[in-house]
Tab-separated table of C-alpha atoms in Angstrom:
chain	number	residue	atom	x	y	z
A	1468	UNK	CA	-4.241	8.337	11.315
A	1469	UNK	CA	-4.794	4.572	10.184
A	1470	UNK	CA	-2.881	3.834	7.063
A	1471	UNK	CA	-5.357	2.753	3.857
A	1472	UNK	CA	-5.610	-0.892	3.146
A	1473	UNK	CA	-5.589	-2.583	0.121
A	1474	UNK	CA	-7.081	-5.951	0.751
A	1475	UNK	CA	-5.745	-8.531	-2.176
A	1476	UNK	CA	-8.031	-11.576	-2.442
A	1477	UNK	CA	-5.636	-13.620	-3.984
A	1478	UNK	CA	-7.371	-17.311	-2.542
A	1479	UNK	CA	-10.612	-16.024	-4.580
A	1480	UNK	CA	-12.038	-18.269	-6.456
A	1481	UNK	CA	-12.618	-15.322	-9.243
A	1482	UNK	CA	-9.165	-14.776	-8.731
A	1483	UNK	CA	-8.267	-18.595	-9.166
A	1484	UNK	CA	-10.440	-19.478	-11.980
A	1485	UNK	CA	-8.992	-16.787	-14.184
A	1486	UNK	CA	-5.637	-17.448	-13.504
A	1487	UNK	CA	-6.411	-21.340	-14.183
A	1488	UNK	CA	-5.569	-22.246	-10.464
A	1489	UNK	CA	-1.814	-21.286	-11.425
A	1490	UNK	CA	-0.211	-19.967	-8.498
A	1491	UNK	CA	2.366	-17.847	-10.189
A	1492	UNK	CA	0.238	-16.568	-12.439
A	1493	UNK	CA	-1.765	-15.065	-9.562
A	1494	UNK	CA	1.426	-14.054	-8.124
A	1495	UNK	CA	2.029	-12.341	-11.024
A	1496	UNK	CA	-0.787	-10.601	-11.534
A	1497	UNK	CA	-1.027	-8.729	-8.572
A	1498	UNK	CA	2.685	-7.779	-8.845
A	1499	UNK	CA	1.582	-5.936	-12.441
A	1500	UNK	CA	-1.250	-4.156	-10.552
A	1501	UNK	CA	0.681	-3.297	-7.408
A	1502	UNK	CA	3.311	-1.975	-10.015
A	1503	UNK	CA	0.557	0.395	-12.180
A	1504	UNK	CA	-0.950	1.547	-8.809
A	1505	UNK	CA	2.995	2.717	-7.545
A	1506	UNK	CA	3.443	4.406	-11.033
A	1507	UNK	CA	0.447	5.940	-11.473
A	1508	UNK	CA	-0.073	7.398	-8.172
A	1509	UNK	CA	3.780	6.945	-6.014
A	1510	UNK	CA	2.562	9.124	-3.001
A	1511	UNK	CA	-0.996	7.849	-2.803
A	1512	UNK	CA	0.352	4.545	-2.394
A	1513	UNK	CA	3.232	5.431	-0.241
A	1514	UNK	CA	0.519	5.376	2.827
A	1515	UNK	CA	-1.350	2.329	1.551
A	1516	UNK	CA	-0.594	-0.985	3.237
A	1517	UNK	CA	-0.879	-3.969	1.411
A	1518	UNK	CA	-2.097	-7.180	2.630
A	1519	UNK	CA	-2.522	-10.470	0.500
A	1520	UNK	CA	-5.808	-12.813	1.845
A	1521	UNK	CA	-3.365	-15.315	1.680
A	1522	UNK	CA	-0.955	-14.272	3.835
A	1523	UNK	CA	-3.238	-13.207	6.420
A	1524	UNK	CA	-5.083	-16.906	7.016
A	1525	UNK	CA	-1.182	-18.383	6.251
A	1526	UNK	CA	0.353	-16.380	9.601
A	1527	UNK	CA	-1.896	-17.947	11.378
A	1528	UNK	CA	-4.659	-20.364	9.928
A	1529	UNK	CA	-6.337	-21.812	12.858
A	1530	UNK	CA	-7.382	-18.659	14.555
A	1531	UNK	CA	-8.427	-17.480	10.923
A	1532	UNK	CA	-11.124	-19.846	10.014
A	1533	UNK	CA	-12.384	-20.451	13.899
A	1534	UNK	CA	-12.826	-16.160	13.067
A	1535	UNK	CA	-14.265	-17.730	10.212
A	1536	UNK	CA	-16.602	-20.241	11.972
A	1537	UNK	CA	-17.696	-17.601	14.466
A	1538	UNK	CA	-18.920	-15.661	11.445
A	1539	UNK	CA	-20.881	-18.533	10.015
A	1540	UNK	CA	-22.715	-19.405	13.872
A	1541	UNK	CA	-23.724	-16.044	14.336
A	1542	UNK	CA	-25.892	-15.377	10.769
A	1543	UNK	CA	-28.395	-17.725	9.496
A	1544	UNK	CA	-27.896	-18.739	6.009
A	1545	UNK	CA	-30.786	-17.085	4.767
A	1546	UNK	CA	-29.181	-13.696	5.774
A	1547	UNK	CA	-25.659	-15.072	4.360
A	1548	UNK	CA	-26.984	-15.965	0.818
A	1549	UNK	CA	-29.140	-12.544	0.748
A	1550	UNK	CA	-32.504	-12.425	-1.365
A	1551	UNK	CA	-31.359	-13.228	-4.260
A	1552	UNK	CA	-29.116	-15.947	-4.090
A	1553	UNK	CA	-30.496	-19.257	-5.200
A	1554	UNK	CA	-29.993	-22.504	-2.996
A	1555	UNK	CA	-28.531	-24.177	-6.343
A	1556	UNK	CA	-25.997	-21.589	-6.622
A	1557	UNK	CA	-22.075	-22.228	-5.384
A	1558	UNK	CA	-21.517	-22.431	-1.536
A	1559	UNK	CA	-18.541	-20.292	-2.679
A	1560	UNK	CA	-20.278	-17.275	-2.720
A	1561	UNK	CA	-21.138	-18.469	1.006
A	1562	UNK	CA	-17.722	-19.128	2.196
A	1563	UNK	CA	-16.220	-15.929	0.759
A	1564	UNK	CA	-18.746	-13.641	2.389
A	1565	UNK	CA	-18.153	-15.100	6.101
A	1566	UNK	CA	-14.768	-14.449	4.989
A	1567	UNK	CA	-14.690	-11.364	3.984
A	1568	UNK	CA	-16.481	-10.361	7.115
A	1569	UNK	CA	-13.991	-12.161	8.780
A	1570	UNK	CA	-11.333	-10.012	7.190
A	1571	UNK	CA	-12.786	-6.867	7.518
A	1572	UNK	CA	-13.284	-8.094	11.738
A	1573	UNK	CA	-9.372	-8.859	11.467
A	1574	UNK	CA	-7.932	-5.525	9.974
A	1575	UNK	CA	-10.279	-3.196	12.078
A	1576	UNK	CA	-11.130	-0.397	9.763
A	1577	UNK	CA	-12.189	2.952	10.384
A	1578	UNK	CA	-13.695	2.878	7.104
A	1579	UNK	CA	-14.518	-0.005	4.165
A	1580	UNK	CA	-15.045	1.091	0.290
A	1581	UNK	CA	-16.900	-1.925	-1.549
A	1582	UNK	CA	-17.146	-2.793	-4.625
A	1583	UNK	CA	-20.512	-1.526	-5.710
A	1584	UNK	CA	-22.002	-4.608	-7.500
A	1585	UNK	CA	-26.002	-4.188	-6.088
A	1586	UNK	CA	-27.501	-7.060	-4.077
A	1587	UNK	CA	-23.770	-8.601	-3.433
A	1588	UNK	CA	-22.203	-5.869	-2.112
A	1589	UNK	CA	-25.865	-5.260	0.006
A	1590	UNK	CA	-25.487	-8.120	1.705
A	1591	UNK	CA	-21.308	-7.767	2.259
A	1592	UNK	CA	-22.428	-4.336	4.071
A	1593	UNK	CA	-25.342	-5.615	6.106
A	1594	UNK	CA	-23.710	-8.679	7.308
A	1595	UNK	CA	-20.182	-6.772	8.089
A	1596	UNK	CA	-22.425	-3.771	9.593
A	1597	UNK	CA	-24.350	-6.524	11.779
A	1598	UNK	CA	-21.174	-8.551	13.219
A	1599	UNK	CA	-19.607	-5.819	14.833
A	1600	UNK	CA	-22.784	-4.473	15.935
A	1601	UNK	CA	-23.238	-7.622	18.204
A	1602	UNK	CA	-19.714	-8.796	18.150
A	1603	UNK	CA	-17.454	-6.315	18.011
A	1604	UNK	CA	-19.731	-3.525	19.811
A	1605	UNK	CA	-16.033	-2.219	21.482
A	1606	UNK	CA	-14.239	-1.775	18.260
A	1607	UNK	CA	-15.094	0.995	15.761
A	1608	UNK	CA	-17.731	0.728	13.456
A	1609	UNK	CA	-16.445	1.074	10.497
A	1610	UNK	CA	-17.943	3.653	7.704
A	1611	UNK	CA	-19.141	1.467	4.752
A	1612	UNK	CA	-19.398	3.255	1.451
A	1613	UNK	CA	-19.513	1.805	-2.372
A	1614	UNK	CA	-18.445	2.637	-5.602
A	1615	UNK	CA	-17.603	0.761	-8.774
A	1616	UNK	CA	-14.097	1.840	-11.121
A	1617	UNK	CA	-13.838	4.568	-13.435
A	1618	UNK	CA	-15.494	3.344	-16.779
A	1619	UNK	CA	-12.640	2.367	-19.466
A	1620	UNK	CA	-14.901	0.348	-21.818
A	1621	UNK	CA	-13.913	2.136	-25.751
A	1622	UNK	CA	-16.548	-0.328	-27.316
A	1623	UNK	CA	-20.148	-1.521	-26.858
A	1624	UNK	CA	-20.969	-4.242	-28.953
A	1625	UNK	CA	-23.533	-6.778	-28.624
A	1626	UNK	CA	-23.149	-9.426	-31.039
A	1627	UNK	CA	-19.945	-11.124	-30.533
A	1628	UNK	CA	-19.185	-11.444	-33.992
A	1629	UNK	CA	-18.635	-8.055	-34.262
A	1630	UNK	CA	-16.019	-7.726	-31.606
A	1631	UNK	CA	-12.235	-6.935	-32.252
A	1632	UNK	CA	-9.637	-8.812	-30.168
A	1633	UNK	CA	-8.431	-7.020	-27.447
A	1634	UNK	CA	-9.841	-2.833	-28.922
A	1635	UNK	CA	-12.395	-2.993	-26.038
A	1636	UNK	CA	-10.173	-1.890	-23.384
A	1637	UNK	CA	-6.517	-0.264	-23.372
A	1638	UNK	CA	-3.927	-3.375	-22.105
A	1639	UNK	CA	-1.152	-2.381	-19.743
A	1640	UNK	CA	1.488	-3.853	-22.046
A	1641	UNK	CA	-0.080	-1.523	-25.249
A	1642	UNK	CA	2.556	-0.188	-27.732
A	1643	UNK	CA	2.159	3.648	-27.955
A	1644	UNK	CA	0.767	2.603	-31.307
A	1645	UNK	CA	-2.482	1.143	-29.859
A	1646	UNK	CA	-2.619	4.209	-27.758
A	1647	UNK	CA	-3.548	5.945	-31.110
A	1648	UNK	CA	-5.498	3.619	-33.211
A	1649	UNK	CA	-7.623	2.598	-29.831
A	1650	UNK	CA	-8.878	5.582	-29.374
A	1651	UNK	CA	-9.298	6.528	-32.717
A	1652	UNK	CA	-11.842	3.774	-32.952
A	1653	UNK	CA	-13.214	4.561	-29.979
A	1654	UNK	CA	-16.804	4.425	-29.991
A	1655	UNK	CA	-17.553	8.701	-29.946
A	1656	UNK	CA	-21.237	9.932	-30.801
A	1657	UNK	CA	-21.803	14.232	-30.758
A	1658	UNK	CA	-24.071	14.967	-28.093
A	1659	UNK	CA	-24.148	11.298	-26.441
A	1660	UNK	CA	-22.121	11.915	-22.336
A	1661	UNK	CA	-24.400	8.476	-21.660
A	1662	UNK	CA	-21.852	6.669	-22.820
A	1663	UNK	CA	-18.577	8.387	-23.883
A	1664	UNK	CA	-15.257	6.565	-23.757
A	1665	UNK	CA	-13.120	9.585	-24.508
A	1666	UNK	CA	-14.690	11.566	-22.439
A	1667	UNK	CA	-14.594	8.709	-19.735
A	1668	UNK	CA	-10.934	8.038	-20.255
A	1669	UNK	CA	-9.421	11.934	-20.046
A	1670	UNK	CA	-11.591	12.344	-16.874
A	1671	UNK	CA	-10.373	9.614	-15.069
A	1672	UNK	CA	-6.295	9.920	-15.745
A	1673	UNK	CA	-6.716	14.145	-15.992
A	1674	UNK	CA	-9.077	14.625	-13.243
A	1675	UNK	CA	-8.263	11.340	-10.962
A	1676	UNK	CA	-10.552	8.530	-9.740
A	1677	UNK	CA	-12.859	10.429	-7.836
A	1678	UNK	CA	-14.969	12.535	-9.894
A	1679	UNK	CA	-16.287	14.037	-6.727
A	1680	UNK	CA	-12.703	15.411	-5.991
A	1681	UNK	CA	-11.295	17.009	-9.246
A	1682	UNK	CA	-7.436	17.181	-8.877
A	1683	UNK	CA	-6.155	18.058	-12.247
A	1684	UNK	CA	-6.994	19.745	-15.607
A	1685	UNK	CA	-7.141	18.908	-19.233
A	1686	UNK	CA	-6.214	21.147	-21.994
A	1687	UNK	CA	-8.202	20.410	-25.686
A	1688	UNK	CA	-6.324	22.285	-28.792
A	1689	UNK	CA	-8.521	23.369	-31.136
A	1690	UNK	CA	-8.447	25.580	-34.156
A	1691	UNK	CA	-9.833	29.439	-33.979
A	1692	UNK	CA	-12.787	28.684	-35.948
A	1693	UNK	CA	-13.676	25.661	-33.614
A	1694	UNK	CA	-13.345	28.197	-30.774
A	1695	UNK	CA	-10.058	27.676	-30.084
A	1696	UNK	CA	-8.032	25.994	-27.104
A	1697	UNK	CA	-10.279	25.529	-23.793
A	1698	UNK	CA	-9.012	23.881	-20.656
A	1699	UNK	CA	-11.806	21.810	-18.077
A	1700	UNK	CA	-10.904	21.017	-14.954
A	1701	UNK	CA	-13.801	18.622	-14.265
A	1702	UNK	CA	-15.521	16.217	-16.476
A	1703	UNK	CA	-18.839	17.725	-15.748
A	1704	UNK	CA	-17.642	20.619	-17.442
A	1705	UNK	CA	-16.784	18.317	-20.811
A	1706	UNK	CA	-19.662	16.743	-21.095
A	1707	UNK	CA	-21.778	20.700	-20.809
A	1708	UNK	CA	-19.583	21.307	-23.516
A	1709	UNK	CA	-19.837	18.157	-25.854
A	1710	UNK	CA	-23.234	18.216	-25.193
A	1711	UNK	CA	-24.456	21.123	-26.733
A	1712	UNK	CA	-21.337	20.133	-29.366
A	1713	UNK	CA	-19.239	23.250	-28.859
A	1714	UNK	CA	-16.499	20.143	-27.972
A	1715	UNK	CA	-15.979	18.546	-31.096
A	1716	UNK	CA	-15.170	14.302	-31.302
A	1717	UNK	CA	-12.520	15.113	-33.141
A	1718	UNK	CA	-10.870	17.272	-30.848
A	1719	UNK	CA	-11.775	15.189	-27.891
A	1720	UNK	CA	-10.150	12.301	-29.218
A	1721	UNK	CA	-7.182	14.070	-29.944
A	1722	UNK	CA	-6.724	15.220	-26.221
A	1723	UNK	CA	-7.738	12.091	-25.022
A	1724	UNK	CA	-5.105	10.083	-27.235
A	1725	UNK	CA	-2.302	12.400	-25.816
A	1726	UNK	CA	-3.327	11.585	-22.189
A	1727	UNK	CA	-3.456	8.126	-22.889
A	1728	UNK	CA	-0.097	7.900	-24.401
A	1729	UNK	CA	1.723	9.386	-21.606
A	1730	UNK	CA	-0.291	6.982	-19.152
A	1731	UNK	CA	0.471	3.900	-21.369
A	1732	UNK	CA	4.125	4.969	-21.082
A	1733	UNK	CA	4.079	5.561	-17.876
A	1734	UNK	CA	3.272	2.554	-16.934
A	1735	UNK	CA	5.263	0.843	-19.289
A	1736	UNK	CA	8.285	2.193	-18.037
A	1737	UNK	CA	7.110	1.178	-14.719
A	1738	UNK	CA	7.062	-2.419	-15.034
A	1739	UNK	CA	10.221	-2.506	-16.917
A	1740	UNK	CA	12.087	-0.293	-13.964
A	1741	UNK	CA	10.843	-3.162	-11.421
A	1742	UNK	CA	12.862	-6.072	-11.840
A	1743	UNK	CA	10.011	-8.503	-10.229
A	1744	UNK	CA	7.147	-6.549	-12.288
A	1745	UNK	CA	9.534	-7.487	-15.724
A	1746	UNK	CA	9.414	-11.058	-14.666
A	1747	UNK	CA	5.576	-11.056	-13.771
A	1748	UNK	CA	4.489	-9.467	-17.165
A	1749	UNK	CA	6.435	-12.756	-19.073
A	1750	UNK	CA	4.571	-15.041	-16.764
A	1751	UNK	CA	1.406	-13.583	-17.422
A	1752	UNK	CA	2.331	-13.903	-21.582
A	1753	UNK	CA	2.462	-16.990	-20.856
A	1754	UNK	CA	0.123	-18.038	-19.107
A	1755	UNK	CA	-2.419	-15.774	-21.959
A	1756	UNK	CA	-1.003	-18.095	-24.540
A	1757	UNK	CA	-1.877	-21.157	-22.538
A	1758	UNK	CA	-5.433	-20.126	-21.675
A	1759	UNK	CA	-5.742	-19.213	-25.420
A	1760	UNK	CA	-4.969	-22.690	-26.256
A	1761	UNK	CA	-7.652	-24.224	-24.037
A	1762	UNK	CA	-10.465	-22.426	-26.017
């Protein structure tokens, strides 16, 4: 069948503005991620094919934006900016949604997965569904669906004051340390699966990214009197069982510390193995460092 894509929008202008329009540091950064995804997950992305946005309009530019252009003549800009874009707001937006079209028209999908982000991602679908409806009526229509990431927040905090540098989210180049004492602090209430970042964590590296499609299990030690070691193989079963508290934090945390460990070594050793991904992780150090300086 047709291999999965993985569609990198390197020319974004998220993508530029948060690498400070440094080329290598956008270069860099999707070397890291390329590098987690392959150790992670080796076989999964074994059939994936990679394409960079740049590359694609680079091989051949002219035909790319005229793809582009087409795009643009056959929606009105009303339909483009969606109901609730503003006409103040960037002509960016604009541009990158005939594009993405555009790119979607170019690689010919059986199937699209977009980011679920509400009225954006709307508006992606409805234009995308719409342009090979009257366009591209002989190609396949391809089968739209959305979803957002697995949720990897460890903190909620509203006031910025009382924010921690960088204990809101594990970082790929973590010392097994942080694997600990970040979880440790995690934010953990008995009772609360609402919002859960233990819970949230084991479930997505124990059970995979789909929680629709369980692949794996996750074993929780506990002591006799706690009712001793239980293994889930879904996280709908963990959050039955921390709900009515028969799953204690403690004991949550524990497994879920041990699972992240192994994953933050994992893909430690991963970067370090690639010779590139080595090179990529100093150039994004450095790059942090100078963005830190501009604050």
């Amino acid at each position: 069948g047709q291999p999965s894509v993985l569609m990198l929008l390197d020319w974004s202008a998220r993508v530029v503005n948060a690498c400070d329009g440094d080329l290598k540091a956008i270069s860099a950064y999707y070397t890291i991620l390329i590098t987690s995804l392959k150790s992670l997950d080796p076989d999964t992305m074994d059939k994936v094919q990679v394409i960079y946005q740049s590359e694609a309009i680079l091989a051949d530019p002219s035909n790319y934006w005229i793809s582009v252009i087409n795009v643009g003549r056959h929606f009105m800009l009303n339909e483009v900016m969606g109901p609730d874009m503003k006409d103040t707001e960037g002509v960016g937006i604009v541009i990158a949604r005939l594009m993405k079209v555009a790119d979607v028209a170019g690689v010919e999908p059986g199937s699209l997965a977009l980011l679920d982000d509400s009225a954006s991602s709307s508006v992606e679908a409805s234009l995308i569904t719409g342009f090979f409806k009257d366009k591209l009526s002989s190609l396949t229509q391809p089968k739209i669906t959305t979803g957002g990431g697995p949720e990897l927040l460890l903190q909620k905090r509203e006031l910025e004051v009382h924010k921690t540098e960088n204990d809101e989210y594990y970082l790929l180049d973590d010392p097994k340390v942080h694997g600990k004492s970040k979880m440790k602090k995690a934010f953990c209430e008995p009772k609360n699966t609402t919002f859960c970042p233990p819970i949230s964590v084991a479930s997505c590296f124990a059970f995979g990214f789909d929680p629709a499609q369980s692949v794996g299990e996750i074993k929780i030690s506990r002591t006799a009197e706690n009712g001793g070691d239980i293994i889930f193989k879904n996280r709908a079963e963990i959050e039955a069982s921390f709900a009515t508290e028969s799953l204690h934090p403690g004991d949550l945390k524990a497994a879920a510390t041990t699972l992240m460990v192994g994953t933050l070594e994992k893909l430690s050793a991963g970067i370090k193995a690639d010779g590139e991904a080595a090179k990529a992780a100093k150039t994004l150090k450095a790059t942090q460092k100078k963005l830190a300086k501009k604050k």
